[in-house]
PDB file of C-alpha atoms in Angstrom:
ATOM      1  CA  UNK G1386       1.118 -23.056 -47.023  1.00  0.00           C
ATOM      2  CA  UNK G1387      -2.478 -22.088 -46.269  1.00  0.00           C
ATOM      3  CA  UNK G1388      -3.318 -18.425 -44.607  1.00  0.00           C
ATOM      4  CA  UNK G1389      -4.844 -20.061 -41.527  1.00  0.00           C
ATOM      5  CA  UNK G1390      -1.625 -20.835 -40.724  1.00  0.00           C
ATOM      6  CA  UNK G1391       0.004 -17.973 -40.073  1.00  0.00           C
ATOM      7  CA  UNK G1392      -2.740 -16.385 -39.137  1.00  0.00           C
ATOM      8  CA  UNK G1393      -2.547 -16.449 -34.743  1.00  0.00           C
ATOM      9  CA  UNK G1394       0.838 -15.193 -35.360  1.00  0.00           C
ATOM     10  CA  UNK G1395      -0.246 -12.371 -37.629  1.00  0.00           C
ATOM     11  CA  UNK G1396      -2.920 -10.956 -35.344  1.00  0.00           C
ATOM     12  CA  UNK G1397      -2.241 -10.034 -31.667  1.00  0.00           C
ATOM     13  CA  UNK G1398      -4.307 -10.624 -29.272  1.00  0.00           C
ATOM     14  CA  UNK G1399      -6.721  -7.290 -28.420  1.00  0.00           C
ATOM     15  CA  UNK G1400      -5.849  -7.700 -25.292  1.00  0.00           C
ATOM     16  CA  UNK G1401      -1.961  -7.393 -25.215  1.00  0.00           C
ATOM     17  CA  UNK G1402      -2.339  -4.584 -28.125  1.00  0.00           C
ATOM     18  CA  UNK G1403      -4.401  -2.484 -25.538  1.00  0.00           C
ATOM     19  CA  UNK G1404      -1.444  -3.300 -22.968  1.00  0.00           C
ATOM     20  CA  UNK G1405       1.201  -2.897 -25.258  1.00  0.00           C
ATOM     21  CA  UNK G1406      -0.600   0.493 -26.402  1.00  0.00           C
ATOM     22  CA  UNK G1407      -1.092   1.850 -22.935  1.00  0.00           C
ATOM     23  CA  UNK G1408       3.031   0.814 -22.171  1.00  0.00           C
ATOM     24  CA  UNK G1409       3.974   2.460 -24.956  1.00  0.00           C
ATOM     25  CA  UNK G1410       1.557   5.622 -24.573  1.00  0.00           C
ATOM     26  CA  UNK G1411       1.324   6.191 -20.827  1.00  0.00           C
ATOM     27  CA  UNK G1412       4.858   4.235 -19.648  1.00  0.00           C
ATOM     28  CA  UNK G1413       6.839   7.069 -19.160  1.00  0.00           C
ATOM     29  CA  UNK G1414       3.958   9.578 -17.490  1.00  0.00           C
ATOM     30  CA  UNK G1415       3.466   6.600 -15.155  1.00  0.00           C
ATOM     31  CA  UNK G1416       7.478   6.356 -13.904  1.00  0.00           C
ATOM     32  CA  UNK G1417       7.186  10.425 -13.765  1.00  0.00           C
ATOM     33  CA  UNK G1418       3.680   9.541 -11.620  1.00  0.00           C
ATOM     34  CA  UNK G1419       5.444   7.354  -9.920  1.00  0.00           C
ATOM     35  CA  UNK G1420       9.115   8.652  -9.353  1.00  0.00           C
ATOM     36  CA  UNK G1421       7.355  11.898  -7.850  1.00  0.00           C
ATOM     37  CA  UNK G1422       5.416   9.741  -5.408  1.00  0.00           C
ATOM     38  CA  UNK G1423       7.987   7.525  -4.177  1.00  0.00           C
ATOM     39  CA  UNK G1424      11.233   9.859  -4.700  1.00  0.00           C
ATOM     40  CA  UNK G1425      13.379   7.521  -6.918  1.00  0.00           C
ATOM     41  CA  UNK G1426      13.488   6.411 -10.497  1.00  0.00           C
ATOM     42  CA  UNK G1427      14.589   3.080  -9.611  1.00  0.00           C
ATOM     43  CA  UNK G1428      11.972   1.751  -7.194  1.00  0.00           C
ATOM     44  CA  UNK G1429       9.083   3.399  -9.675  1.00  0.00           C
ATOM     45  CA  UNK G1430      10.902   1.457 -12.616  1.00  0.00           C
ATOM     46  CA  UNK G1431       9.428  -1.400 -10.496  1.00  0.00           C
ATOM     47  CA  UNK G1432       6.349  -0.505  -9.217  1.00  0.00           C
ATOM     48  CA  UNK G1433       5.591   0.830 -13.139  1.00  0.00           C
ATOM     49  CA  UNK G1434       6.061  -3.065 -14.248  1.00  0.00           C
ATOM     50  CA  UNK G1435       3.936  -4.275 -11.056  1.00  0.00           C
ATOM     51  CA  UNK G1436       1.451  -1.955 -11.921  1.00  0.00           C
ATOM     52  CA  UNK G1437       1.011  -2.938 -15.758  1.00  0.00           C
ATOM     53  CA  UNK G1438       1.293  -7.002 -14.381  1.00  0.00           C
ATOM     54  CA  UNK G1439      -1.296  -5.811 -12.163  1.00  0.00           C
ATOM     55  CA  UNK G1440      -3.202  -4.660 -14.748  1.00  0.00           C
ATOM     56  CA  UNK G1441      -2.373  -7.932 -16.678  1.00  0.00           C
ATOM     57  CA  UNK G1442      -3.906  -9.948 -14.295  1.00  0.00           C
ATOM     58  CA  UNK G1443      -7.269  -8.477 -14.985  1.00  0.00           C
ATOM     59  CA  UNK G1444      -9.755 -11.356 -15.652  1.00  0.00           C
ATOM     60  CA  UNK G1445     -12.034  -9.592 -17.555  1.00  0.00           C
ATOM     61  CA  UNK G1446     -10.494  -6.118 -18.847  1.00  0.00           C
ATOM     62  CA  UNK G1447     -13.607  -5.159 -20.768  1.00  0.00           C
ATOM     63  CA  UNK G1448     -15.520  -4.268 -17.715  1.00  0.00           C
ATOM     64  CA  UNK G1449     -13.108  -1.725 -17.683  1.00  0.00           C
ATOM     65  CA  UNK G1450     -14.249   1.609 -18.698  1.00  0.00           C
ATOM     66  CA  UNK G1451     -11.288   3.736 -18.006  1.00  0.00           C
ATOM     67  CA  UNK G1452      -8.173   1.579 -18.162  1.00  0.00           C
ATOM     68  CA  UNK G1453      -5.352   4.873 -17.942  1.00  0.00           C
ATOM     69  CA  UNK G1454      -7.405   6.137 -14.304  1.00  0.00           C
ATOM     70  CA  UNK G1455      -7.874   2.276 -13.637  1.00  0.00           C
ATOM     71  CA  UNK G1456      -3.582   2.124 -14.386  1.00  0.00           C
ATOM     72  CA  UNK G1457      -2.842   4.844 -12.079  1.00  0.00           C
ATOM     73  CA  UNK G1458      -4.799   4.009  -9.446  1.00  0.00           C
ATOM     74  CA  UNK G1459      -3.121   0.628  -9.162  1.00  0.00           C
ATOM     75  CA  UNK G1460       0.157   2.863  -9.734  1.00  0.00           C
ATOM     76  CA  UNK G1461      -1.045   5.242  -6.887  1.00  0.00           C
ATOM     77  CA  UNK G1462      -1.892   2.067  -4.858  1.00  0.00           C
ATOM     78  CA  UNK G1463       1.499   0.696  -5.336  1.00  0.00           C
ATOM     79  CA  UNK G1464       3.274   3.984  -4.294  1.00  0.00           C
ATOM     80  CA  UNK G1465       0.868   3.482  -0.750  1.00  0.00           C
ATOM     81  CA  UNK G1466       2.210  -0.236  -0.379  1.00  0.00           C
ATOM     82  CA  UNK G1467       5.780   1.103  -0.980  1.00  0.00           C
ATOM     83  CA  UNK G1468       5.382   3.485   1.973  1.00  0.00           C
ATOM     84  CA  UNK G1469       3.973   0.720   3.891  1.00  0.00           C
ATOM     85  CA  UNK G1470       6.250  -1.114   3.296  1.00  0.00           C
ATOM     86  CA  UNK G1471       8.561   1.173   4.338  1.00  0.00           C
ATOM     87  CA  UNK G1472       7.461   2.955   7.670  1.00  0.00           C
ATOM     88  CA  UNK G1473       7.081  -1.270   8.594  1.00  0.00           C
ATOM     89  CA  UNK G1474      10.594  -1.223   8.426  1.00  0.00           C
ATOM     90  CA  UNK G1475      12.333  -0.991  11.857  1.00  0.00           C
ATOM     91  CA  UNK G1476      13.760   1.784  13.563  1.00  0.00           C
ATOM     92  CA  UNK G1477      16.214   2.148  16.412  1.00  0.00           C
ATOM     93  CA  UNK G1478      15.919   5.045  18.889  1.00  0.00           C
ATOM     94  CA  UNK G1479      18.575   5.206  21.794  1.00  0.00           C
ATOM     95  CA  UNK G1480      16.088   6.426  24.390  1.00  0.00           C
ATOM     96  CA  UNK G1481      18.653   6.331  27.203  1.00  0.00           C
ATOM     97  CA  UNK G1482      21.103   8.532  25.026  1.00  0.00           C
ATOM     98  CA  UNK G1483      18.156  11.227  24.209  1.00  0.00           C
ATOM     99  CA  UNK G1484      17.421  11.212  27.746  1.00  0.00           C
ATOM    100  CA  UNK G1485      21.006  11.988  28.614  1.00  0.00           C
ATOM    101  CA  UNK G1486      20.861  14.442  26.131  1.00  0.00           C
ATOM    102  CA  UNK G1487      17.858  16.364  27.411  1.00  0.00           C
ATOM    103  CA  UNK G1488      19.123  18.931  29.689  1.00  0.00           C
ATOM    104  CA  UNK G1489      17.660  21.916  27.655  1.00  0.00           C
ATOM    105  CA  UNK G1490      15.865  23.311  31.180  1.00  0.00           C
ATOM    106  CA  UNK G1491      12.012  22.204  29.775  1.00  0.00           C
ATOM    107  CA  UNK G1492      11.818  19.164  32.222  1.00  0.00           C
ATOM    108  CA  UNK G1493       8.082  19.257  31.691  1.00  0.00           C
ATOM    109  CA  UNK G1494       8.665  19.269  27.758  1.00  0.00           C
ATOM    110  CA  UNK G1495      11.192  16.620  27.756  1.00  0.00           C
ATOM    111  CA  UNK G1496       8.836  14.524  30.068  1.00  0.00           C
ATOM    112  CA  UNK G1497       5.613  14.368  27.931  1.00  0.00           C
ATOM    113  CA  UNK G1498       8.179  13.663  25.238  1.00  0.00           C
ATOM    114  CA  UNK G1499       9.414  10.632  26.436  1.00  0.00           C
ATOM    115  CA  UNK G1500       5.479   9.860  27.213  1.00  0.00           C
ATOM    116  CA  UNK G1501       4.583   9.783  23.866  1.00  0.00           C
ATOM    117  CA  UNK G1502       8.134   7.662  22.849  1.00  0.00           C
ATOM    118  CA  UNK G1503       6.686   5.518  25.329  1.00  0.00           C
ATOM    119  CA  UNK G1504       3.140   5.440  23.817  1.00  0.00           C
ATOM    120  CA  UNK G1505       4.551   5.168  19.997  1.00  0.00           C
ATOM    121  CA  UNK G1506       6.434   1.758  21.264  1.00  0.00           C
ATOM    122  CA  UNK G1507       3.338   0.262  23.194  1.00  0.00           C
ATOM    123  CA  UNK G1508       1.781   1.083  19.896  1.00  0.00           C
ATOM    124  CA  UNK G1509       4.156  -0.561  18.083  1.00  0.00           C
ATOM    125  CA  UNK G1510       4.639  -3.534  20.133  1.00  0.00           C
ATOM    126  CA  UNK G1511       0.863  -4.312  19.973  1.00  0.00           C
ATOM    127  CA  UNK G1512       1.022  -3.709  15.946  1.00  0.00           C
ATOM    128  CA  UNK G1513       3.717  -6.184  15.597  1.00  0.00           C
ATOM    129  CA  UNK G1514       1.095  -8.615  17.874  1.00  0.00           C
ATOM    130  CA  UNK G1515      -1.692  -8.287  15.040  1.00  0.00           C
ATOM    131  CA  UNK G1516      -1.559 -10.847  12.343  1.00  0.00           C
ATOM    132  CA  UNK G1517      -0.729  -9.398   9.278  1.00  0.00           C
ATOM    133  CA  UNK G1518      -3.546  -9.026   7.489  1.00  0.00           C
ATOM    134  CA  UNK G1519      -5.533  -7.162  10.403  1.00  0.00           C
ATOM    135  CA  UNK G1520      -2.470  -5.051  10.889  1.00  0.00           C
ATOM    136  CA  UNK G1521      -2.710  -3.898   7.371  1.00  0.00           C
ATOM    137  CA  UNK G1522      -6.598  -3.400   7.104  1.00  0.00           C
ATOM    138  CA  UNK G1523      -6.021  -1.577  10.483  1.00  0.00           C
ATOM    139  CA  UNK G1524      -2.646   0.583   8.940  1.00  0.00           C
ATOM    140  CA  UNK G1525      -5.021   1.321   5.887  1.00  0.00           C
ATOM    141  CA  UNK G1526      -8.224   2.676   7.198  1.00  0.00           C
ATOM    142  CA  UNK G1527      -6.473   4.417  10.222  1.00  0.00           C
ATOM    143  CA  UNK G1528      -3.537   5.605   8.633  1.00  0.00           C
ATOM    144  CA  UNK G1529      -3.695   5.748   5.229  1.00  0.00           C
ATOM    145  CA  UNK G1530      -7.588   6.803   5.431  1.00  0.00           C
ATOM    146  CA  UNK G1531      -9.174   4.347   2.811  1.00  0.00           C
ATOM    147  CA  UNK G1532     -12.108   3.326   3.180  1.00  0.00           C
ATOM    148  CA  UNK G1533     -13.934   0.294   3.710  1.00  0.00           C
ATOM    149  CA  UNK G1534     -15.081  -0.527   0.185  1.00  0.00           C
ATOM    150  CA  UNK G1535     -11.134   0.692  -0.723  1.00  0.00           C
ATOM    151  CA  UNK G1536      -9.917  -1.668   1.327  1.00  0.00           C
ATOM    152  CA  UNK G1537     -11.929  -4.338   0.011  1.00  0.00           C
ATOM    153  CA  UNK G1538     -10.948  -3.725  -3.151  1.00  0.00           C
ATOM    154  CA  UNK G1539      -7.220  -3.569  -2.762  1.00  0.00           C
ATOM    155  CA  UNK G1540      -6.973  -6.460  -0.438  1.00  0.00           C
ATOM    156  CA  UNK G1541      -9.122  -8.302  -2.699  1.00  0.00           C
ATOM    157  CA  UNK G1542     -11.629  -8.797   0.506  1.00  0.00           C
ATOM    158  CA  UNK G1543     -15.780  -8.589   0.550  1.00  0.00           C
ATOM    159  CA  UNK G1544     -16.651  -4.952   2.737  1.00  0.00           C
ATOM    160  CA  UNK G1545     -17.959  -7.470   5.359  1.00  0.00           C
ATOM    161  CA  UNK G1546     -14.734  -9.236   5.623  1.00  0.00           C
ATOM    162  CA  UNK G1547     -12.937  -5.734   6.178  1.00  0.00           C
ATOM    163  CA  UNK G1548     -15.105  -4.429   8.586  1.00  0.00           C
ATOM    164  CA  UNK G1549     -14.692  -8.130  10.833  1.00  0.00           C
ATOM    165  CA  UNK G1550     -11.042  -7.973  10.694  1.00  0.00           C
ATOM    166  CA  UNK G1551     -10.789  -4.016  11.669  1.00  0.00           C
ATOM    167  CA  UNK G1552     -13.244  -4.663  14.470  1.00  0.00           C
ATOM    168  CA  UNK G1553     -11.482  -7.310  15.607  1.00  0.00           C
ATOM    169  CA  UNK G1554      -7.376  -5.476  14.807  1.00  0.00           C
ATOM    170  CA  UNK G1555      -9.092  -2.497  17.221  1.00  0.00           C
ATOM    171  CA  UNK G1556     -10.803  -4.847  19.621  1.00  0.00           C
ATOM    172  CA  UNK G1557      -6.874  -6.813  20.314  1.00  0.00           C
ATOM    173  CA  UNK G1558      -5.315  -3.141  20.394  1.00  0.00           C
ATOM    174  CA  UNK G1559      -7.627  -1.902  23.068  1.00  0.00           C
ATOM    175  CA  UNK G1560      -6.867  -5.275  24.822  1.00  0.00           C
ATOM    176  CA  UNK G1561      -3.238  -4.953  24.990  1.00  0.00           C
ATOM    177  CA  UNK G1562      -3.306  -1.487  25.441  1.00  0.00           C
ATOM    178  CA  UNK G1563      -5.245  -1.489  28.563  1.00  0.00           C
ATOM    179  CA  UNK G1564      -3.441  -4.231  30.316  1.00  0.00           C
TER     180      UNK G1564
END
């Protein structure tokens, strides 16, 4: 048998040693990272293996200069998409049984209260109206507070494309809102 043979098999590639290196290095600080940010061990298990796939994906890693910051931002982006994810999930208020519960004396109170219930499911009824990628660029900048070039970058999106779609998320909010 000749040496250049067995050769591919004997050398990795450098680019699955650095990820393999950075697993086995900065793994567990990453699920720690993680588990703090999300509150459970099992759902930062996952977002540590979408974050290194994410990583994976890379086209051209060199360009990189700090790959560990450039890991946990991804990981710190994740743990923002989780609780996304999760305040998009549905939930049920019996307004008609907090209003029947309400006799504390504060009429005034318990009025502007069920205002601003009122206002948080307009809100939400016009967010669910969006399509969803100007529901997310508009979630992001407004409520998460990235910024433009963030955005961009996360969504995979040029600035100009951003800025379009969050003009035209607030310009359809203001439109339902008012009518």
């Amino acid at each position: 048998m000749s040496g250049s043979q067995n050769a591919p098999e004997a050398a990795p590639e450098p680019h699955h040693k650095r990820m393999h290196d950075l697993f086995v290095d900065y793994g567990p600080s990453l699920l720690r990272f993680l588990s703090y940010r999300v509150g459970n061990e099992s759902d930062a298990s996952d977002l540590v293996q979408e974050a290194y796939l994410r990583l994976s994906r890379v086209k051209n890693q060199d360009l990189i200069e700090k790959p560990v910051a450039y890991l946990f931002q991804i990981a710190a982006n994740l743990a923002n998409e989780f609780h996304l994810r999760k305040r998009k999930s549905p939930v049920t208020v019996d307004y008609d049984a907090l209003a029947a519960f309400g006799g504390d004396g504060d009429d005034d109170r318990f009025q502007r209260d069920m205002e601003a219930r009122s206002g948080v499911q307009a809100l939400e009824r016009v967010l669910g109206k969006l399509p969803p990628l100007y529901r997310e660029i508009l979630l992001l900048r407004k409520l998460d507070g990235y910024s433009h070039a963030e955005i961009a970058a996360k969504l995979e999106l040029s600035q100009h494309t951003v800025h379009r779609y969050l003009t035209r998320a607030l310009a359809r909010c203001r439109e339902e809102l008012s009518e």
